[in-house]
mmCIF file of C-alpha atoms in Angstrom:
data_model
loop_
_atom_site.group_PDB
_atom_site.id
_atom_site.type_symbol
_atom_site.label_atom_id
_atom_site.label_comp_id
_atom_site.label_asym_id
_atom_site.label_seq_id
_atom_site.Cartn_x
_atom_site.Cartn_y
_atom_site.Cartn_z
ATOM 1 C CA UNK A 1 87.923 223.344 82.114
ATOM 2 C CA UNK A 2 85.751 220.696 83.754
ATOM 3 C CA UNK A 3 87.501 217.454 84.728
ATOM 4 C CA UNK A 4 85.998 214.155 85.824
ATOM 5 C CA UNK A 5 87.964 212.268 88.495
ATOM 6 C CA UNK A 6 87.131 208.557 88.579
ATOM 7 C CA UNK A 7 88.357 207.079 91.852
ATOM 8 C CA UNK A 8 88.582 209.027 95.108
ATOM 9 C CA UNK A 9 90.883 206.837 97.170
ATOM 10 C CA UNK A 10 94.248 208.005 98.441
ATOM 11 C CA UNK A 11 95.821 209.104 95.160
ATOM 12 C CA UNK A 12 92.482 210.252 93.720
ATOM 13 C CA UNK A 13 92.016 212.574 96.672
ATOM 14 C CA UNK A 14 95.509 214.011 96.169
ATOM 15 C CA UNK A 15 94.855 214.590 92.463
ATOM 16 C CA UNK A 16 91.455 216.163 93.103
ATOM 17 C CA UNK A 17 92.986 218.611 95.559
ATOM 18 C CA UNK A 18 95.727 219.484 93.068
ATOM 19 C CA UNK A 19 93.317 220.013 90.180
ATOM 20 C CA UNK A 20 90.977 222.114 92.299
ATOM 21 C CA UNK A 21 93.812 224.592 92.899
ATOM 22 C CA UNK A 22 94.795 224.849 89.236
ATOM 23 C CA UNK A 23 93.909 228.199 87.694
ATOM 24 C CA UNK A 24 92.701 226.611 84.435
ATOM 25 C CA UNK A 25 90.389 224.067 86.077
ATOM 26 C CA UNK A 26 86.955 225.506 86.717
ATOM 27 C CA UNK A 27 85.238 222.509 88.312
ATOM 28 C CA UNK A 28 85.454 218.798 89.053
ATOM 29 C CA UNK A 29 83.013 215.908 88.974
ATOM 30 C CA UNK A 30 84.047 213.120 91.330
ATOM 31 C CA UNK A 31 82.922 209.502 91.392
ATOM 32 C CA UNK A 32 84.006 206.308 93.084
ATOM 33 C CA UNK A 33 82.976 202.672 93.461
ATOM 34 C CA UNK A 34 82.024 203.808 96.963
ATOM 35 C CA UNK A 35 79.600 206.725 96.260
ATOM 36 C CA UNK A 36 79.733 207.879 99.873
ATOM 37 C CA UNK A 37 83.481 208.378 99.641
ATOM 38 C CA UNK A 38 83.119 210.497 96.504
ATOM 39 C CA UNK A 39 80.324 212.503 98.099
ATOM 40 C CA UNK A 40 82.389 213.177 101.204
ATOM 41 C CA UNK A 41 85.355 214.418 99.159
ATOM 42 C CA UNK A 42 83.100 216.554 96.942
ATOM 43 C CA UNK A 43 81.566 218.242 99.968
ATOM 44 C CA UNK A 44 84.977 218.913 101.427
ATOM 45 C CA UNK A 45 86.255 220.455 98.190
ATOM 46 C CA UNK A 46 83.068 222.244 97.186
ATOM 47 C CA UNK A 47 82.811 220.177 93.993
ATOM 48 C CA UNK A 48 80.173 217.840 92.479
ATOM 49 C CA UNK A 49 79.837 214.115 93.172
ATOM 50 C CA UNK A 50 78.380 211.770 90.573
ATOM 51 C CA UNK A 51 76.644 208.516 91.558
ATOM 52 C CA UNK A 52 78.637 206.547 88.976
ATOM 53 C CA UNK A 53 80.902 206.556 85.940
ATOM 54 C CA UNK A 54 77.968 206.858 83.516
ATOM 55 C CA UNK A 55 77.154 210.290 84.872
ATOM 56 C CA UNK A 56 80.754 211.475 84.367
ATOM 57 C CA UNK A 57 80.334 210.986 80.631
ATOM 58 C CA UNK A 58 76.680 211.988 80.437
ATOM 59 C CA UNK A 59 77.012 215.237 82.390
ATOM 60 C CA UNK A 60 79.875 216.412 80.192
ATOM 61 C CA UNK A 61 83.533 216.949 81.028
ATOM 62 C CA UNK A 62 86.560 218.211 79.079
ATOM 63 C CA UNK A 63 88.953 215.537 80.352
ATOM 64 C CA UNK A 64 89.091 212.509 82.647
ATOM 65 C CA UNK A 65 91.524 211.519 85.404
ATOM 66 C CA UNK A 66 91.494 207.801 86.261
ATOM 67 C CA UNK A 67 92.706 206.736 89.706
ATOM 68 C CA UNK A 68 90.676 203.568 90.228
ATOM 69 C CA UNK A 69 92.064 200.121 91.001
ATOM 70 C CA UNK A 70 94.192 198.841 88.107
ATOM 71 C CA UNK A 71 91.717 196.244 86.743
ATOM 72 C CA UNK A 72 89.348 199.079 85.719
ATOM 73 C CA UNK A 73 91.935 201.228 83.910
ATOM 74 C CA UNK A 74 91.838 199.761 80.406
ATOM 75 C CA UNK A 75 88.040 199.746 80.130
ATOM 76 C CA UNK A 76 87.787 203.338 81.340
ATOM 77 C CA UNK A 77 90.552 204.492 78.987
ATOM 78 C CA UNK A 78 88.690 202.903 76.084
ATOM 79 C CA UNK A 79 85.407 204.466 77.113
ATOM 80 C CA UNK A 80 86.967 207.919 77.369
ATOM 81 C CA UNK A 81 88.646 207.484 73.997
ATOM 82 C CA UNK A 82 85.345 206.577 72.356
ATOM 83 C CA UNK A 83 83.863 209.708 73.930
ATOM 84 C CA UNK A 84 86.695 211.789 72.441
ATOM 85 C CA UNK A 85 88.066 212.780 75.856
ATOM 86 C CA UNK A 86 91.691 213.281 76.913
ATOM 87 C CA UNK A 87 92.719 210.958 79.758
ATOM 88 C CA UNK A 88 95.248 211.027 82.561
ATOM 89 C CA UNK A 89 95.582 207.544 84.065
ATOM 90 C CA UNK A 90 97.635 206.204 86.926
ATOM 91 C CA UNK A 91 99.968 203.385 85.908
ATOM 92 C CA UNK A 92 99.668 200.750 84.604
ATOM 93 C CA UNK A 93 97.186 200.678 81.731
ATOM 94 C CA UNK A 94 96.553 196.985 82.414
ATOM 95 C CA UNK A 95 98.308 194.107 84.113
ATOM 96 C CA UNK A 96 99.099 192.334 80.846
ATOM 97 C CA UNK A 97 100.400 193.244 77.405
ATOM 98 C CA UNK A 98 97.242 192.322 75.419
ATOM 99 C CA UNK A 99 95.006 194.484 77.620
ATOM 100 C CA UNK A 100 97.486 197.340 77.350
ATOM 101 C CA UNK A 101 97.655 197.075 73.564
ATOM 102 C CA UNK A 102 93.882 197.056 73.245
ATOM 103 C CA UNK A 103 93.529 200.272 75.263
ATOM 104 C CA UNK A 104 96.318 201.961 73.300
ATOM 105 C CA UNK A 105 94.661 200.925 70.051
ATOM 106 C CA UNK A 106 91.391 202.542 71.124
ATOM 107 C CA UNK A 107 93.158 205.796 71.993
ATOM 108 C CA UNK A 108 95.073 205.859 68.728
ATOM 109 C CA UNK A 109 91.988 204.996 66.656
ATOM 110 C CA UNK A 110 90.078 207.819 68.313
ATOM 111 C CA UNK A 111 92.971 210.264 67.981
ATOM 112 C CA UNK A 112 92.665 211.259 71.634
ATOM 113 C CA UNK A 113 95.210 211.805 74.414
ATOM 114 C CA UNK A 114 96.386 209.319 77.044
ATOM 115 C CA UNK A 115 98.949 210.598 79.549
ATOM 116 C CA UNK A 116 100.236 208.035 82.049
ATOM 117 C CA UNK A 117 101.054 208.776 85.672
ATOM 118 C CA UNK A 118 104.763 208.020 85.967
ATOM 119 C CA UNK A 119 105.453 210.885 88.335
ATOM 120 C CA UNK A 120 109.209 210.338 88.665
ATOM 121 C CA UNK A 121 109.610 211.942 85.236
ATOM 122 C CA UNK A 122 108.550 215.193 86.944
ATOM 123 C CA UNK A 123 110.876 214.908 89.939
ATOM 124 C CA UNK A 124 113.711 217.448 90.006
ATOM 125 C CA UNK A 125 116.296 214.841 90.992
ATOM 126 C CA UNK A 126 115.510 212.504 88.106
ATOM 127 C CA UNK A 127 115.380 215.440 85.709
ATOM 128 C CA UNK A 128 118.867 216.406 86.907
ATOM 129 C CA UNK A 129 120.102 212.868 86.331
ATOM 130 C CA UNK A 130 118.674 212.874 82.814
ATOM 131 C CA UNK A 131 120.471 216.129 82.073
ATOM 132 C CA UNK A 132 123.743 214.754 83.489
ATOM 133 C CA UNK A 133 123.503 211.748 81.173
ATOM 134 C CA UNK A 134 122.296 213.586 78.063
ATOM 135 C CA UNK A 135 124.821 216.442 78.419
ATOM 136 C CA UNK A 136 127.783 214.071 78.528
ATOM 137 C CA UNK A 137 128.800 215.144 82.038
ATOM 138 C CA UNK A 138 129.150 211.508 83.139
ATOM 139 C CA UNK A 139 130.982 210.382 80.024
ATOM 140 C CA UNK A 140 130.094 206.890 78.858
ATOM 141 C CA UNK A 141 127.469 205.586 81.264
ATOM 142 C CA UNK A 142 128.408 202.106 82.433
ATOM 143 C CA UNK A 143 126.379 201.406 85.597
ATOM 144 C CA UNK A 144 122.972 202.372 86.968
ATOM 145 C CA UNK A 145 121.635 201.297 90.372
ATOM 146 C CA UNK A 146 117.943 201.870 91.167
ATOM 147 C CA UNK A 147 116.313 201.344 94.565
ATOM 148 C CA UNK A 148 112.662 201.385 95.631
ATOM 149 C CA UNK A 149 112.089 200.448 99.267
ATOM 150 C CA UNK A 150 108.710 200.947 100.911
ATOM 151 C CA UNK A 151 108.496 201.399 104.664
ATOM 152 C CA UNK A 152 105.359 199.281 105.064
ATOM 153 C CA UNK A 153 103.518 196.882 102.750
ATOM 154 C CA UNK A 154 100.115 197.603 101.236
ATOM 155 C CA UNK A 155 97.007 195.974 102.759
ATOM 156 C CA UNK A 156 96.814 192.198 102.163
ATOM 157 C CA UNK A 157 93.627 192.601 100.099
ATOM 158 C CA UNK A 158 95.489 194.849 97.650
ATOM 159 C CA UNK A 159 98.302 192.413 96.839
ATOM 160 C CA UNK A 160 96.319 190.079 94.538
ATOM 161 C CA UNK A 161 95.073 193.147 92.598
ATOM 162 C CA UNK A 162 98.436 194.895 92.321
ATOM 163 C CA UNK A 163 100.029 192.741 89.636
ATOM 164 C CA UNK A 164 102.986 191.957 91.877
ATOM 165 C CA UNK A 165 106.114 193.793 92.959
ATOM 166 C CA UNK A 166 107.578 194.116 89.441
ATOM 167 C CA UNK A 167 104.413 195.543 87.846
ATOM 168 C CA UNK A 168 103.325 197.656 90.818
ATOM 169 C CA UNK A 169 106.543 199.087 92.295
ATOM 170 C CA UNK A 170 109.555 198.372 90.096
ATOM 171 C CA UNK A 171 107.675 199.484 86.983
ATOM 172 C CA UNK A 172 108.470 203.052 88.084
ATOM 173 C CA UNK A 173 112.191 202.225 88.060
ATOM 174 C CA UNK A 174 111.883 200.596 84.642
ATOM 175 C CA UNK A 175 110.137 203.644 83.209
ATOM 176 C CA UNK A 176 112.503 206.207 84.661
ATOM 177 C CA UNK A 177 115.532 204.108 83.680
ATOM 178 C CA UNK A 178 114.458 204.432 80.035
ATOM 179 C CA UNK A 179 113.606 208.118 80.470
ATOM 180 C CA UNK A 180 116.883 209.096 82.150
ATOM 181 C CA UNK A 181 119.227 207.079 79.933
ATOM 182 C CA UNK A 182 117.367 207.287 76.607
ATOM 183 C CA UNK A 183 118.077 203.577 76.081
ATOM 184 C CA UNK A 184 115.914 200.462 75.872
ATOM 185 C CA UNK A 185 116.198 197.388 78.076
ATOM 186 C CA UNK A 186 117.475 194.445 76.035
ATOM 187 C CA UNK A 187 117.590 191.679 78.656
ATOM 188 C CA UNK A 188 116.694 191.050 82.310
ATOM 189 C CA UNK A 189 117.512 188.496 84.970
ATOM 190 C CA UNK A 190 115.215 188.731 87.983
ATOM 191 C CA UNK A 191 114.975 187.057 91.376
ATOM 192 C CA UNK A 192 112.499 187.470 94.196
ATOM 193 C CA UNK A 193 112.025 186.434 97.801
ATOM 194 C CA UNK A 194 108.774 185.745 99.647
ATOM 195 C CA UNK A 195 110.487 185.043 102.962
ATOM 196 C CA UNK A 196 108.594 187.838 104.715
ATOM 197 C CA UNK A 197 105.002 187.836 105.972
ATOM 198 C CA UNK A 198 102.835 184.973 104.656
ATOM 199 C CA UNK A 199 100.435 187.359 102.873
ATOM 200 C CA UNK A 200 102.937 187.657 100.020
ATOM 201 C CA UNK A 201 103.109 183.911 99.491
ATOM 202 C CA UNK A 202 99.317 183.695 99.710
ATOM 203 C CA UNK A 203 99.043 186.316 96.954
ATOM 204 C CA UNK A 204 101.661 184.595 94.778
ATOM 205 C CA UNK A 205 103.862 187.653 95.139
ATOM 206 C CA UNK A 206 107.293 188.462 96.555
ATOM 207 C CA UNK A 207 108.179 191.059 99.182
ATOM 208 C CA UNK A 208 111.716 191.677 97.914
ATOM 209 C CA UNK A 209 113.130 191.581 94.396
ATOM 210 C CA UNK A 210 116.348 192.222 92.499
ATOM 211 C CA UNK A 211 116.880 192.590 88.758
ATOM 212 C CA UNK A 212 119.962 192.847 86.554
ATOM 213 C CA UNK A 213 119.124 194.700 83.336
ATOM 214 C CA UNK A 214 121.290 195.016 80.242
ATOM 215 C CA UNK A 215 120.509 198.070 78.133
ATOM 216 C CA UNK A 216 120.750 198.058 74.357
ATOM 217 C CA UNK A 217 124.108 199.863 74.407
ATOM 218 C CA UNK A 218 125.656 197.478 76.939
ATOM 219 C CA UNK A 219 125.090 199.630 80.039
ATOM 220 C CA UNK A 220 124.388 197.471 83.085
ATOM 221 C CA UNK A 221 121.684 198.374 85.577
ATOM 222 C CA UNK A 222 120.371 196.865 88.774
ATOM 223 C CA UNK A 223 116.971 197.501 90.304
ATOM 224 C CA UNK A 224 115.938 196.353 93.754
ATOM 225 C CA UNK A 225 112.678 196.720 95.640
ATOM 226 C CA UNK A 226 111.169 195.688 98.937
ATOM 227 C CA UNK A 227 107.892 196.217 100.760
ATOM 228 C CA UNK A 228 109.563 195.959 104.169
ATOM 229 C CA UNK A 229 112.096 198.755 104.734
ATOM 230 C CA UNK A 230 111.517 199.691 108.355
ATOM 231 C CA UNK A 231 113.890 202.682 108.242
ATOM 232 C CA UNK A 232 111.573 204.584 105.877
ATOM 233 C CA UNK A 233 110.649 205.132 102.239
ATOM 234 C CA UNK A 234 113.819 205.003 100.171
ATOM 235 C CA UNK A 235 113.878 205.718 96.419
ATOM 236 C CA UNK A 236 117.248 206.383 94.795
ATOM 237 C CA UNK A 237 119.079 206.068 91.506
ATOM 238 C CA UNK A 238 122.859 206.092 91.160
ATOM 239 C CA UNK A 239 124.432 206.641 87.740
ATOM 240 C CA UNK A 240 128.130 206.027 87.182
ATOM 241 C CA UNK A 241 130.069 206.979 84.076
ATOM 242 C CA UNK A 242 133.705 207.118 83.033
ATOM 243 C CA UNK A 243 133.926 210.809 84.043
ATOM 244 C CA UNK A 244 131.561 211.318 86.974
ATOM 245 C CA UNK A 245 128.878 209.805 89.196
ATOM 246 C CA UNK A 246 125.558 211.246 90.453
ATOM 247 C CA UNK A 247 122.754 210.084 92.712
ATOM 248 C CA UNK A 248 119.033 210.862 92.852
ATOM 249 C CA UNK A 249 117.212 210.770 96.192
ATOM 250 C CA UNK A 250 120.093 211.385 98.571
ATOM 251 C CA UNK A 251 119.207 214.163 101.009
ATOM 252 C CA UNK A 252 118.693 214.800 104.718
ATOM 253 C CA UNK A 253 115.520 212.665 104.682
ATOM 254 C CA UNK A 254 116.984 209.579 103.037
ATOM 255 C CA UNK A 255 116.413 206.714 105.505
ATOM 256 C CA UNK A 256 119.958 205.408 105.602
ATOM 257 C CA UNK A 257 122.679 205.523 108.244
ATOM 258 C CA UNK A 258 126.411 205.366 107.647
ATOM 259 C CA UNK A 259 128.631 202.993 109.630
ATOM 260 C CA UNK A 260 131.623 205.278 109.039
ATOM 261 C CA UNK A 261 132.737 207.494 111.909
ATOM 262 C CA UNK A 262 132.792 210.558 109.669
ATOM 263 C CA UNK A 263 129.637 209.636 107.775
ATOM 264 C CA UNK A 264 126.431 211.709 107.848
ATOM 265 C CA UNK A 265 123.966 211.082 110.676
ATOM 266 C CA UNK A 266 120.729 209.193 110.220
ATOM 267 C CA UNK A 267 117.773 211.274 109.033
ATOM 268 C CA UNK A 268 115.752 212.921 111.793
ATOM 269 C CA UNK A 269 112.564 212.719 109.724
ATOM 270 C CA UNK A 270 112.924 210.049 107.023
ATOM 271 C CA UNK A 271 110.477 209.891 104.120
ATOM 272 C CA UNK A 272 107.412 207.870 105.093
ATOM 273 C CA UNK A 273 105.878 207.156 101.682
ATOM 274 C CA UNK A 274 105.576 207.990 98.008
ATOM 275 C CA UNK A 275 102.901 210.666 98.407
ATOM 276 C CA UNK A 276 105.185 212.683 100.659
ATOM 277 C CA UNK A 277 108.421 212.028 98.756
ATOM 278 C CA UNK A 278 106.967 212.859 95.331
ATOM 279 C CA UNK A 279 104.367 215.509 96.243
ATOM 280 C CA UNK A 280 105.850 218.195 93.922
ATOM 281 C CA UNK A 281 106.131 215.672 91.081
ATOM 282 C CA UNK A 282 102.466 214.692 91.404
ATOM 283 C CA UNK A 283 101.475 218.335 91.109
ATOM 284 C CA UNK A 284 103.769 218.870 88.128
ATOM 285 C CA UNK A 285 102.439 215.899 86.161
ATOM 286 C CA UNK A 286 98.843 217.130 86.493
ATOM 287 C CA UNK A 287 99.864 220.660 85.539
ATOM 288 C CA UNK A 288 101.455 219.102 82.465
ATOM 289 C CA UNK A 289 98.235 217.228 81.701
ATOM 290 C CA UNK A 290 96.227 220.449 81.762
ATOM 291 C CA UNK A 291 98.749 221.984 79.359
ATOM 292 C CA UNK A 292 98.514 218.940 77.088
ATOM 293 C CA UNK A 293 94.710 219.173 77.043
ATOM 294 C CA UNK A 294 94.963 222.881 76.203
ATOM 295 C CA UNK A 295 97.340 222.098 73.346
ATOM 296 C CA UNK A 296 100.227 223.952 74.984
ATOM 297 C CA UNK A 297 102.731 221.075 75.148
ATOM 298 C CA UNK A 298 103.378 217.581 73.833
ATOM 299 C CA UNK A 299 102.317 214.522 75.813
ATOM 300 C CA UNK A 300 105.220 213.774 78.209
ATOM 301 C CA UNK A 301 104.327 210.102 78.794
ATOM 302 C CA UNK A 302 101.887 208.399 76.446
ATOM 303 C CA UNK A 303 100.490 204.873 76.432
ATOM 304 C CA UNK A 304 103.349 203.385 74.436
ATOM 305 C CA UNK A 305 105.832 204.616 77.026
ATOM 306 C CA UNK A 306 103.790 202.807 79.673
ATOM 307 C CA UNK A 307 103.729 199.700 77.465
ATOM 308 C CA UNK A 308 107.528 199.566 77.355
ATOM 309 C CA UNK A 309 107.804 199.713 81.150
ATOM 310 C CA UNK A 310 105.191 196.968 81.460
ATOM 311 C CA UNK A 311 107.079 194.775 78.985
ATOM 312 C CA UNK A 312 110.171 195.010 81.207
ATOM 313 C CA UNK A 313 108.086 194.071 84.252
ATOM 314 C CA UNK A 314 106.580 191.163 82.317
ATOM 315 C CA UNK A 315 110.053 189.954 81.334
ATOM 316 C CA UNK A 316 111.038 190.063 85.014
ATOM 317 C CA UNK A 317 108.076 187.857 85.944
ATOM 318 C CA UNK A 318 109.101 185.349 83.272
ATOM 319 C CA UNK A 319 112.703 185.465 84.479
ATOM 320 C CA UNK A 320 111.830 184.917 88.126
ATOM 321 C CA UNK A 321 109.465 182.074 87.312
ATOM 322 C CA UNK A 322 111.776 180.308 84.854
ATOM 323 C CA UNK A 323 115.070 181.185 86.595
ATOM 324 C CA UNK A 324 116.767 182.417 83.437
ATOM 325 C CA UNK A 325 117.669 185.568 81.554
ATOM 326 C CA UNK A 326 114.819 186.855 79.369
ATOM 327 C CA UNK A 327 115.328 189.032 76.320
ATOM 328 C CA UNK A 328 112.726 191.713 75.675
ATOM 329 C CA UNK A 329 112.229 190.333 72.179
ATOM 330 C CA UNK A 330 110.591 187.306 73.831
ATOM 331 C CA UNK A 331 107.706 189.401 75.154
ATOM 332 C CA UNK A 332 104.706 189.187 72.793
ATOM 333 C CA UNK A 333 104.136 192.050 70.370
ATOM 334 C CA UNK A 334 107.575 193.510 71.046
ATOM 335 C CA UNK A 335 108.516 194.033 67.402
ATOM 336 C CA UNK A 336 105.219 195.688 66.572
ATOM 337 C CA UNK A 337 105.267 198.119 69.464
ATOM 338 C CA UNK A 338 108.826 199.404 69.787
ATOM 339 C CA UNK A 339 108.650 203.204 70.236
ATOM 340 C CA UNK A 340 111.100 205.885 69.260
ATOM 341 C CA UNK A 341 113.713 207.105 71.692
ATOM 342 C CA UNK A 342 112.466 209.280 74.539
#
């Protein structure tokens, strides 16, 4: 199998290394907006660099992996669909619902594959939480608490391109909340703070956010995120039911210290970032993509799954801006795009 990798930045480099080691991947063609960066990575991996995206499609590949900046995702997904190629794309499809719907429509019209990069679905901890919920171990689920705290913010130049904290960071929590619980979000109330460094205010973004989400069966969830967690990279999910309670992301590298005398000590080597924390999950999602392309398994996260997570993020932006609860039915195209249960 020959795979084209479009985008050789941080995550593109990780994915290229993973694909190169896969037994069913024979070769890669790499390209980037910065041709020198793609060429350097290709030389290091012993693969081929292409001067641009056109060559990826002209030279012939069996599938495409898209890891460019978000504004290029939808166009590239559409182009791959028209070429009849399966696509793996980092989230999100686009920064708005109309752009997302257009890309999904192109994929569905072409009858091709679009697998989205929500890597938490491939993390052992989240998979265990899903099993605990689905098996009935927790009893009736009544409360979910999700946390995403980054140790250091992204570069200032990235913030205006990111779509904001809800679409860029919390969208992972929104996706995995649906995946773990099997429920849809019915309503959100979101707040955000830009009291940190001025670069967030300059980008029209917030550095810290909190959301209360009501699921369609009445379960209550909270999701919080911050770009400024000096203790380390902290991603957790707590699920409480009438019978039991479990937590994802609590181990000897969780960057949290107890104030209790008998509590566990602070981590000696706390997680520093998402690439380190979710390294096995990133490998697993690409292994799944290869299996999907080979027809060996169903798509584990298609475009309509990504759409639902984006709709929640969009509702949060409305809620923060208008200082009110927002029902998901208020988000455009909701009725026409509701998926089946996951």
